[in-house]
Structure formats: C-alpha cells, structure tokens
Amino acid sequence: MSQTIIVDPVTRIEGHAKVLLDLDDGGKVKSAGLVVNELRGFERILVGMQAATMPAVTARICGVCPSAHAIAAAKAIDAATHAEVPVAGHLLRELLYMGHVIHSHAVHLFALAGPDLLFGVDSDPAKRNIVGIVEAHPVIAKKALRLRSLGQKINETLGGRGVHPVTVVAGGLSFVPTPERMASVTEMATEALALVQELAPPIIQALLALLEKSPQLAGIKQETAYLGTVRNGKLNLYDGTLRLVGADGKILKEFAAAAYAEHLVEHTYDWSYMKPVFAKVDGKEVVYRVGPLARVNLADGMETPLADAALTAFRAQWGRVVHVTALQEHARLIELLYACEKAVLLAKDPAARGNTLAPVTFTAGRGVAHVEAPRGTLLHDYQVDAAGVVRSANLIVATQHNYAAINRSLTQSAEALGVKGPADGNLLNGLEYTIRTYDPCLSCATHAVGRMPMQVSVRKDGVVLYDVRRDS
Amino acid sequence: MTTTKVSVNVEWLSACGGCDTSLVDLHEKILQLFDAVQIQHWPLITDIKERPKAKIGLISGAVRSQHDHKVAVEMRERCDAIVAFGTCAVYGGISAASLAHSNAEILDRVYVHNPTTVGGAAPKNTVAVLEDKVLPLDEVIPVDLYLPGCPPHANFTFEALAAVIAGRVPKARDESVCGRCKRTMKKTEVAAIDSGYAHPMDPSLCFLSQGQICLGSVTLDRCLSPCTEVGAACTGCAGPTMQILTEPNRDLRTEVAERMSLLTKIPAAKVVETMEAGAKSHYAYAMATKMVGSKPTFLIKKWIEKIEATT
Ligand code: SF4
Ligand code: SF4
Ligand code: SF4
C-alpha cells in the first residue's frame, strides 16, 4: 500500500500549488510532485485575436515577467512577417528588458529569497518577509528597493508602463525616445550599476552564512542538463542560440528557437495543470533545468567585465558546473550585475538612437521566437493569417522546463526530511524552500498566475490519507 | 495616512500577478504604506498562510475555478471591506476571452491536440475544477470598492487605500483616457481604416483622426493614459467608462465609430464592422461582466465564430 501527502500553501512564489506525496508500503516517500492548480488556457484564447496585439496581450500571462512575454511575442510576430527591425529597435527593446531583469532579479533576491537568506529558513514566519527585512536591515532594504525601482523605471520609461509595457511591438519599438528620456535612462542605469556593486557583497555573505547554518541546503542538488541562450558563446537574455549542456557541462546540442519542436517535448500529468518538458537527446528524454544557474553553467562566460569576473570567482569556489540548487541565488546576482552593466552600455550606445520601427505586412506564416525570461527560456510560437489574425498559438514557459527537476528535488527533500504526520511544520518549510529555490513562476507555467497556497497531501495507493497544512 | 495600523489581506485568484507587482510600484511610497498598514496575508511576499480577520481585503484576479470561488468567499468572511483590485477582479479581465470557448475546448488544445505535447490527457485528479466560465468577483461575493486597471496605476491604488483607511470616498474622476492624452483630435481626409503598423503614423495626432482604432474615449482612466504618448493606441485594458457600462444602448464599437466618422471620412458602419471582426481583441478585457456581456447588441460569440471560421 502506498500513500499521498499535500503541502499547501507555498507563499512567496508567483503561482498556486500544492505538493502531492506518495508513500510506499513501508510509509517511505515514493515520489513527490507539485500540483499546479490553475489554468487560464491562453493557447486557445489567443486564437482569433489580432496578431499585432500579442505582445500586449501575452504580457498578461504573467505580471511578474510581462516584458519577457511581450518581447518573445513581438520577436515571433517579427519572424512571421519577416519584419526588418531597425538596429535601434532591437537595442532599445533589449535595454527595456535589462530594466525588467534588474527589477525582477532584485525583487526575487530581496523580497522573495532575501527573507530566507537574511533570517534563515526556520525563522519566525511573521517576520520572514520584506517588511521584516525593512525593519531588521533598513540600509540594505532601502538600497535594494531603490535598485528594484530603478529597473522598473527604466522598463517604464521605454515601455510606457512598468507592468505590461506597450511599446514592444512587431517591427521594433513603437516610438523614438526623446533625448531627455534617454538621458534619464542612462542616469538610472548608472545608478543601478553602482548600487548593485554595494549590495552584492552582503548578499553573498548572507548566502554563505545560510549554507553554513543549514548544511542540508548544500546537499540539495540536482545533476541535470541545462538549457539557456548564448550569443557568441556568452550568456545573453534578449536573443541568441539555445544551448543544451549535460550535467558535466559538455554541449549536447545547439539549436535555433524555430526548431524547438524537434528538440523539446511536453508531457502531461493527470494531477496538475502544468506540463513538464523534456529535451530529446539521442532518442532519450532528458531532464534539464533553466534559469540563472542553468545559464551561468552553460555559458562560456559573461559579456561584461564585472559580471565575468563574478562568474570566474563563482566557478573558482563552486566548480565549472554547479548543481546546488540554493546557489541559484548567487547565479541570479551575477546576472543582476550583468543586466546593470549591459543597461549602461546599451543606454550609451549611439546605435540605439534614430528610427526604431519597421513597417509590418502580414502574409500567412509562422513565427517562433524566444527570450531568456528572468526564470528561464520562454518560447512563443504563432501561426498567423494574411489578415493578421492568430490561427494557432503554442507557448512553453520557464517553469515548465524545470518541472520534472522540481518534482525530483521534492522527492529528494521529502525522503531526507521524512514524513511524520499531519502537524509536520518542518516538512512544510523544507518542501516549500525546495520549491522556492527554483523560483517557479506558476502563473506562467499554466499561463495562469494565482496564489500558491501550500498543502501536502499524503497518499497511499492514490487514496489521500491526510493533509499537512497551515490554514487557520 | 493614519498612525494606527490598518490590517490588510491581499489575495489573488485567477490573475497574472501584475496587480500585486504594481503595488510594489508605489516605489518609495511603499514604505509609507508599510507604515500605515499591517499586511497580514499577501501570498506574493509574506509567509503567513492563514487569512486572519482584516479591515481591508484586496483581491486581484477573476474567478476561474471552484478554488478561486472558495477563496473569494473566505476573504469576504474575514475582511470588513473588499476591494476588487484590477480589471480581472472587476470585469473578468483578459482571461475572460475564454468565454468564447468551452472548458473542454480549452483543455483539448492545451493537453490533447497540442503540437509539442505527447500522450496528452487533460488533468482530472487533485486539480481544482474550473468554473463553467470566468466570473468577475462581484458575481461571487459583494464588493465594496472597484478599482479597475490592468494593473491600476499605483497612484490610484494608493488613493483608494488611503480613502478606505480614512473611511472616506476615494478621489477618482470618471474621466476617459482621452482626458489626459496629449494628442490632438482634428478633422482629416482619411478615408480608410489604418492598422497602424503598415507605415509610420503621426505621433502627435489622435489615432482616430488617422483612421486607427483607439479605445481611449470609451475607457476609464485608471492608468494616467501612458500609452498614446509612446506610440501605442489604447486597447482598453482598464475597462469601459461609466457611460458605456450604464447606458444599454452605448457600446465600445458604436461610440468609437461615431467619433471616428466625425473626425475622418470613414463611415461609422465600416468602423463597427472592423471592430466586430476584431472583437476578441477589442473586447478582450471586459467581456465577462454582465454590464457589457448582457447588452442586447453584444454578439461576441457570433463575431468570434465568424473570425475563426474564415480562412
Ligand atoms: S488586471 Fe491585469 S495586471 Fe491585474 S491580474 Fe489581471 S491581467 Fe494581471
Ligand atoms: S482617441 Fe486615443 S489618441 Fe485620440 S485623444 Fe483619445 S486616447 Fe488620445
Ligand atoms: S491601454 Fe488604455 S487603459 Fe490600458 S494603460 Fe494604455 S491607455 Fe490605459
């Protein structure tokens, strides 16, 4: 006889889920899975909409990474219409996007992961949040909030809005920013770069201290393959070639986004709205991960000097390919540094001035494009008709790529923690932390966001024995 | 804001998280907010899992599943005042475009007939059962304050919270997006509808004067009209103006058509026809609300079937 447990709710993750734990006859953990409980069905509802609205509409798939969706959609429609986006159009989209990445990584590091880093995973939940950080570490908190604001304001200055930008359109960027706007973006990027350099050392220290205090975290690793994007071998978030490396860091394959269907395959679970994705390698289906850790693992190096030095130091300490899930936060910090440096370079680039928009003409066709969303590779695929109407749509989002690995990690953590009955707070915290290190954006993953309440359902032979939860 | 802290629960239903993120976009003001309120439950950023009693409940997102429904009811029981926060909560928002399809159709596309999914079947164990259709919050629980916007601009949110805290009516005008738009409306000789992407457009002239559809005049300003200044026409993400909502014979397409036909040489009927053909885009944000969906002339399903049937 086997059993199942459910952990509900996992907070501080953008999404909505619970954990299902199946036990074997001896009461030992057999498998664990994250149940994603929400579905909005964008792949169906986009059909029949005007293709030109895809960037603005798909931004609403996820309010946590709207700029990533907008850019992926715009690039896909560029491809479907063969639009020749002017250089300034690409550079300014990328600059807008760096602003978004600064905001998103800063929110994650300080508001989502920060409380665990600064207070420890087993601290008082009432304090373990951003408000607690503001009280306990006012100087760091102020700077972190400022950094986040700068990122979001860069995104807003070029995007028209912070959440759900409107200027990213097929053909480029919908307007030519005035010299005043560009000057303010340059100033903000420069300030962000200075701030991130002040914030990096305390964050790294906190991470090291956390790993020392909770050694079990250093033991949570997943030896998986990794997928991400490189341009000339260097990590790139806006565009480039998809690269898949094995757990040993060897390149398994490189491919263009347009060929994704040959290399990736989605499955379904009958207990979750989210679909896991596997890579097809030599006739086998391989579990891989995406996101900051995946990207720093598979890139030859970073394009900008400070980030590259940070990556070199990271590798010197942890090795060439790093599997420890908690070090995701360190990888995120390296990318945050990169995004700030890259924003300064783009803002000052003379090629980012002048015409930003090419005319777009629809003919029946297909367009596939991708972007590295803050949490990993995001793919948009559209079939459009000559009237500019979407005929079919397919999306693969960051958290889906990580889903198989998340479930493997959950199984590992549950095995390590053991299952001790319905009032097992330790199990809730441990599983919750495991999920959080993946930074899953479940809204995205089911093309729905929702809360992520946590409940562990303990099952044996498919029958729920009891729930572990913390509802009042 | 006051000195005694006011308790707040924040909750999200079928949402994108953008409304929550926009709260953080109060930027420096967020510290002022943290001073004035005691946030007890906010899934995005706090670790408190239960929903204690609170003075204010801020709910973003539409009701998509029975689980959303249950959470909404629980929030109503525990909060003195409920704010429908954002277009999804107020009108159903973007996911309401699913009204045009049955759940079976949606599940089929995502899990069964999907180009990159193998061996697929729609999930049926453990997951929350979907409601038959997307519901705005007030079809499930009574709502005290409506704050549309996708997401609402942080200034409106701040004002709404400050007002509820002080027990007064929020200062928010019933103006349309045109009110703050800097483009000039002027009579032109334009004789055909313009998609807006086939050639460069004039950045200072009203979109309607150029024959491009802009929903600014029929959309409530809860965003400070940022779009038209950066080359984008208003797509109505904050939902309709009071006039459209309350007068049964007024509608997005007839109002826009009337205005555009006055500003150009394009006949109103042509504008109406174009907007019906693009109905799934033009009505994307508010079609789930009865105030739009129950208008006698609103034949969204028929228009959408027509679009999908043409090849
Ligand atoms: S109203 Fe807009 S921003 Fe808010 S949850 Fe809905 S889609 Fe997201
Ligand atoms: S219709 Fe659009 S472009 Fe014209 S004034 Fe109104 S908001 Fe501005
Ligand atoms: S699309 Fe319209 S309602 Fe939405 S933010 Fe832009 S101007 Fe405001």
mmCIF file of N, CA, C and O in Angstrom, chain A residues 108-163:
data_model
loop_
_atom_site.group_PDB
_atom_site.id
_atom_site.type_symbol
_atom_site.label_atom_id
_atom_site.label_comp_id
_atom_site.label_asym_id
_atom_site.label_seq_id
_atom_site.Cartn_x
_atom_site.Cartn_y
_atom_site.Cartn_z
ATOM 1 N N HIS A 108 13.266 39.274 -6.651
ATOM 2 C CA HIS A 108 13.464 37.900 -6.211
ATOM 3 C C HIS A 108 14.489 37.803 -5.096
ATOM 4 O O HIS A 108 14.252 37.198 -4.060
ATOM 5 N N LEU A 109 15.655 38.437 -5.348
ATOM 6 C CA LEU A 109 16.737 38.316 -4.362
ATOM 7 C C LEU A 109 16.350 38.907 -3.018
ATOM 8 O O LEU A 109 16.657 38.348 -1.974
ATOM 9 N N PHE A 110 15.678 40.061 -3.050
ATOM 10 C CA PHE A 110 15.459 40.761 -1.785
ATOM 11 C C PHE A 110 14.096 40.475 -1.173
ATOM 12 O O PHE A 110 13.994 40.326 0.036
ATOM 13 N N ALA A 111 13.066 40.394 -1.984
ATOM 14 C CA ALA A 111 11.735 40.206 -1.397
ATOM 15 C C ALA A 111 11.345 38.735 -1.286
ATOM 16 O O ALA A 111 10.667 38.348 -0.363
ATOM 17 N N LEU A 112 11.768 37.922 -2.261
ATOM 18 C CA LEU A 112 11.317 36.528 -2.258
ATOM 19 C C LEU A 112 12.336 35.608 -1.578
ATOM 20 O O LEU A 112 12.002 34.863 -0.666
ATOM 21 N N ALA A 113 13.609 35.658 -2.031
ATOM 22 C CA ALA A 113 14.616 34.787 -1.417
ATOM 23 C C ALA A 113 15.270 35.479 -0.223
ATOM 24 O O ALA A 113 15.731 34.825 0.711
ATOM 25 N N GLY A 114 15.315 36.813 -0.257
ATOM 26 C CA GLY A 114 16.003 37.597 0.770
ATOM 27 C C GLY A 114 15.636 37.227 2.198
ATOM 28 O O GLY A 114 16.515 37.042 3.049
ATOM 29 N N PRO A 115 14.346 37.106 2.497
ATOM 30 C CA PRO A 115 13.973 36.762 3.868
ATOM 31 C C PRO A 115 14.582 35.437 4.329
ATOM 32 O O PRO A 115 15.020 35.321 5.471
ATOM 33 N N ASP A 116 14.651 34.448 3.453
ATOM 34 C CA ASP A 116 15.287 33.179 3.816
ATOM 35 C C ASP A 116 16.782 33.399 4.034
ATOM 36 O O ASP A 116 17.380 32.862 4.955
ATOM 37 N N LEU A 117 17.381 34.208 3.134
ATOM 38 C CA LEU A 117 18.824 34.424 3.217
ATOM 39 C C LEU A 117 19.196 35.156 4.497
ATOM 40 O O LEU A 117 20.145 34.809 5.184
ATOM 41 N N LEU A 118 18.438 36.208 4.812
ATOM 42 C CA LEU A 118 18.830 37.053 5.935
ATOM 43 C C LEU A 118 18.357 36.523 7.285
ATOM 44 O O LEU A 118 18.979 36.780 8.298
ATOM 45 N N PHE A 119 17.255 35.791 7.312
ATOM 46 C CA PHE A 119 16.734 35.314 8.604
ATOM 47 C C PHE A 119 16.858 33.811 8.780
ATOM 48 O O PHE A 119 16.647 33.298 9.873
ATOM 49 N N GLY A 120 17.134 33.082 7.707
ATOM 50 C CA GLY A 120 17.168 31.623 7.802
ATOM 51 C C GLY A 120 15.798 31.045 7.512
ATOM 52 O O GLY A 120 14.780 31.679 7.770
ATOM 53 N N VAL A 121 15.794 29.812 6.991
ATOM 54 C CA VAL A 121 14.529 29.204 6.580
ATOM 55 C C VAL A 121 13.613 28.858 7.744
ATOM 56 O O VAL A 121 12.414 28.685 7.583
ATOM 57 N N ASP A 122 14.232 28.720 8.973
ATOM 58 C CA ASP A 122 13.386 28.283 10.080
ATOM 59 C C ASP A 122 13.020 29.431 11.017
ATOM 60 O O ASP A 122 12.590 29.229 12.142
ATOM 61 N N SER A 123 13.195 30.690 10.546
ATOM 62 C CA SER A 123 12.875 31.831 11.407
ATOM 63 C C SER A 123 11.355 32.054 11.472
ATOM 64 O O SER A 123 10.600 31.431 10.733
ATOM 65 N N ASP A 124 10.947 32.985 12.327
ATOM 66 C CA ASP A 124 9.530 33.289 12.544
ATOM 67 C C ASP A 124 8.861 33.756 11.242
ATOM 68 O O ASP A 124 9.232 34.787 10.680
ATOM 69 N N PRO A 125 7.864 33.015 10.767
ATOM 70 C CA PRO A 125 7.214 33.379 9.502
ATOM 71 C C PRO A 125 6.623 34.785 9.516
ATOM 72 O O PRO A 125 6.536 35.443 8.477
ATOM 73 N N ALA A 126 6.244 35.279 10.701
ATOM 74 C CA ALA A 126 5.636 36.608 10.766
ATOM 75 C C ALA A 126 6.650 37.688 10.394
ATOM 76 O O ALA A 126 6.296 38.781 9.958
ATOM 77 N N LYS A 127 7.954 37.403 10.603
ATOM 78 C CA LYS A 127 8.992 38.386 10.290
ATOM 79 C C LYS A 127 9.661 38.071 8.964
ATOM 80 O O LYS A 127 10.388 38.891 8.411
ATOM 81 N N ARG A 128 9.467 36.811 8.506
ATOM 82 C CA ARG A 128 10.216 36.350 7.362
ATOM 83 C C ARG A 128 9.600 36.876 6.068
ATOM 84 O O ARG A 128 9.026 36.133 5.265
ATOM 85 N N ASN A 129 9.712 38.175 5.873
ATOM 86 C CA ASN A 129 9.187 38.780 4.653
ATOM 87 C C ASN A 129 9.865 40.125 4.450
ATOM 88 O O ASN A 129 10.705 40.533 5.244
ATOM 89 N N ILE A 130 9.493 40.804 3.400
ATOM 90 C CA ILE A 130 10.167 42.052 3.043
ATOM 91 C C ILE A 130 10.008 43.103 4.136
ATOM 92 O O ILE A 130 10.914 43.884 4.419
ATOM 93 N N VAL A 131 8.853 43.095 4.808
ATOM 94 C CA VAL A 131 8.635 44.077 5.869
ATOM 95 C C VAL A 131 9.623 43.802 7.015
ATOM 96 O O VAL A 131 10.209 44.723 7.589
ATOM 97 N N GLY A 132 9.842 42.520 7.284
ATOM 98 C CA GLY A 132 10.820 42.134 8.290
ATOM 99 C C GLY A 132 12.221 42.614 7.916
ATOM 100 O O GLY A 132 12.990 43.086 8.755
ATOM 101 N N ILE A 133 12.548 42.520 6.630
ATOM 102 C CA ILE A 133 13.868 42.982 6.175
ATOM 103 C C ILE A 133 13.983 44.490 6.356
ATOM 104 O O ILE A 133 15.002 45.006 6.802
ATOM 105 N N VAL A 134 12.910 45.194 6.015
ATOM 106 C CA VAL A 134 12.930 46.654 6.143
ATOM 107 C C VAL A 134 13.223 47.037 7.601
ATOM 108 O O VAL A 134 13.986 47.961 7.878
ATOM 109 N N GLU A 135 12.619 46.280 8.550
ATOM 110 C CA GLU A 135 12.849 46.583 9.963
ATOM 111 C C GLU A 135 14.243 46.192 10.434
ATOM 112 O O GLU A 135 14.908 46.940 11.134
ATOM 113 N N ALA A 136 14.692 45.002 10.016
ATOM 114 C CA ALA A 136 15.958 44.484 10.551
ATOM 115 C C ALA A 136 17.188 45.018 9.817
ATOM 116 O O ALA A 136 18.257 45.161 10.400
ATOM 117 N N HIS A 137 17.070 45.265 8.542
ATOM 118 C CA HIS A 137 18.221 45.721 7.745
ATOM 119 C C HIS A 137 17.821 46.920 6.908
ATOM 120 O O HIS A 137 17.787 46.853 5.678
ATOM 121 N N PRO A 138 17.530 48.050 7.577
ATOM 122 C CA PRO A 138 16.955 49.170 6.827
ATOM 123 C C PRO A 138 17.845 49.697 5.706
ATOM 124 O O PRO A 138 17.322 50.093 4.656
ATOM 125 N N VAL A 139 19.155 49.655 5.897
ATOM 126 C CA VAL A 139 20.028 50.236 4.861
ATOM 127 C C VAL A 139 20.027 49.365 3.608
ATOM 128 O O VAL A 139 19.820 49.844 2.485
ATOM 129 N N ILE A 140 20.215 48.058 3.815
ATOM 130 C CA ILE A 140 20.189 47.134 2.677
ATOM 131 C C ILE A 140 18.825 47.207 1.996
ATOM 132 O O ILE A 140 18.729 47.286 0.770
ATOM 133 N N ALA A 141 17.767 47.209 2.803
ATOM 134 C CA ALA A 141 16.423 47.199 2.239
ATOM 135 C C ALA A 141 16.183 48.427 1.373
ATOM 136 O O ALA A 141 15.650 48.328 0.271
ATOM 137 N N LYS A 142 16.606 49.574 1.874
ATOM 138 C CA LYS A 142 16.396 50.811 1.113
ATOM 139 C C LYS A 142 17.108 50.757 -0.231
ATOM 140 O O LYS A 142 16.557 51.124 -1.257
ATOM 141 N N LYS A 143 18.354 50.293 -0.177
ATOM 142 C CA LYS A 143 19.125 50.215 -1.426
ATOM 143 C C LYS A 143 18.519 49.197 -2.384
ATOM 144 O O LYS A 143 18.471 49.412 -3.590
ATOM 145 N N ALA A 144 18.094 48.078 -1.821
ATOM 146 C CA ALA A 144 17.516 47.031 -2.663
ATOM 147 C C ALA A 144 16.223 47.523 -3.315
ATOM 148 O O ALA A 144 15.993 47.304 -4.506
ATOM 149 N N LEU A 145 15.407 48.205 -2.527
ATOM 150 C CA LEU A 145 14.160 48.734 -3.084
ATOM 151 C C LEU A 145 14.448 49.775 -4.163
ATOM 152 O O LEU A 145 13.771 49.843 -5.181
ATOM 153 N N ARG A 146 15.478 50.568 -3.915
ATOM 154 C CA ARG A 146 15.858 51.592 -4.888
ATOM 155 C C ARG A 146 16.325 50.927 -6.197
ATOM 156 O O ARG A 146 15.957 51.342 -7.282
ATOM 157 N N LEU A 147 17.137 49.869 -6.052
ATOM 158 C CA LEU A 147 17.629 49.161 -7.234
ATOM 159 C C LEU A 147 16.445 48.603 -8.034
ATOM 160 O O LEU A 147 16.377 48.730 -9.253
ATOM 161 N N ARG A 148 15.502 47.994 -7.333
ATOM 162 C CA ARG A 148 14.329 47.452 -7.998
ATOM 163 C C ARG A 148 13.557 48.558 -8.725
ATOM 164 O O ARG A 148 13.169 48.424 -9.876
ATOM 165 N N SER A 149 13.376 49.670 -8.014
ATOM 166 C CA SER A 149 12.657 50.797 -8.618
ATOM 167 C C SER A 149 13.349 51.298 -9.878
ATOM 168 O O SER A 149 12.694 51.597 -10.864
ATOM 169 N N LEU A 150 14.677 51.379 -9.823
ATOM 170 C CA LEU A 150 15.413 51.876 -10.994
ATOM 171 C C LEU A 150 15.166 50.972 -12.190
ATOM 172 O O LEU A 150 14.917 51.432 -13.296
ATOM 173 N N GLY A 151 15.238 49.667 -11.954
ATOM 174 C CA GLY A 151 14.995 48.708 -13.033
ATOM 175 C C GLY A 151 13.613 48.901 -13.614
ATOM 176 O O GLY A 151 13.427 49.016 -14.830
ATOM 177 N N GLN A 152 12.636 48.968 -12.734
ATOM 178 C CA GLN A 152 11.262 49.097 -13.190
ATOM 179 C C GLN A 152 11.060 50.438 -13.909
ATOM 180 O O GLN A 152 10.311 50.522 -14.873
ATOM 181 N N LYS A 153 11.737 51.489 -13.431
ATOM 182 C CA LYS A 153 11.567 52.800 -14.082
ATOM 183 C C LYS A 153 12.244 52.837 -15.458
ATOM 184 O O LYS A 153 11.771 53.516 -16.360
ATOM 185 N N ILE A 154 13.344 52.110 -15.622
ATOM 186 C CA ILE A 154 13.966 52.013 -16.953
ATOM 187 C C ILE A 154 12.968 51.335 -17.896
ATOM 188 O O ILE A 154 12.674 51.797 -18.994
ATOM 189 N N ASN A 155 12.426 50.222 -17.406
ATOM 190 C CA ASN A 155 11.431 49.465 -18.163
ATOM 191 C C ASN A 155 10.224 50.355 -18.509
ATOM 192 O O ASN A 155 9.718 50.348 -19.629
ATOM 193 N N GLU A 156 9.804 51.162 -17.554
ATOM 194 C CA GLU A 156 8.635 52.011 -17.757
ATOM 195 C C GLU A 156 8.932 53.190 -18.691
ATOM 196 O O GLU A 156 8.106 53.558 -19.521
ATOM 197 N N THR A 157 10.127 53.773 -18.559
ATOM 198 C CA THR A 157 10.478 54.926 -19.388
ATOM 199 C C THR A 157 10.485 54.529 -20.867
ATOM 200 O O THR A 157 10.073 55.294 -21.734
ATOM 201 N N LEU A 158 10.944 53.319 -21.144
ATOM 202 C CA LEU A 158 10.985 52.869 -22.537
ATOM 203 C C LEU A 158 9.739 52.082 -22.926
ATOM 204 O O LEU A 158 9.423 51.946 -24.104
ATOM 205 N N GLY A 159 9.022 51.552 -21.941
ATOM 206 C CA GLY A 159 7.884 50.680 -22.236
ATOM 207 C C GLY A 159 6.543 51.371 -22.107
ATOM 208 O O GLY A 159 5.508 50.784 -22.414
ATOM 209 N N GLY A 160 6.548 52.617 -21.614
ATOM 210 C CA GLY A 160 5.288 53.334 -21.419
ATOM 211 C C GLY A 160 4.659 52.996 -20.075
ATOM 212 O O GLY A 160 4.075 53.844 -19.427
ATOM 213 N N ARG A 161 4.774 51.739 -19.669
ATOM 214 C CA ARG A 161 4.261 51.307 -18.379
ATOM 215 C C ARG A 161 5.278 50.345 -17.771
ATOM 216 O O ARG A 161 6.061 49.740 -18.483
ATOM 217 N N GLY A 162 5.213 50.172 -16.454
ATOM 218 C CA GLY A 162 6.090 49.227 -15.786
ATOM 219 C C GLY A 162 5.559 47.821 -15.978
ATOM 220 O O GLY A 162 6.136 46.999 -16.696
ATOM 221 N N VAL A 163 4.420 47.544 -15.344
ATOM 222 C CA VAL A 163 3.777 46.252 -15.559
ATOM 223 C C VAL A 163 2.979 46.372 -16.871
ATOM 224 O O VAL A 163 2.209 47.315 -17.049
#
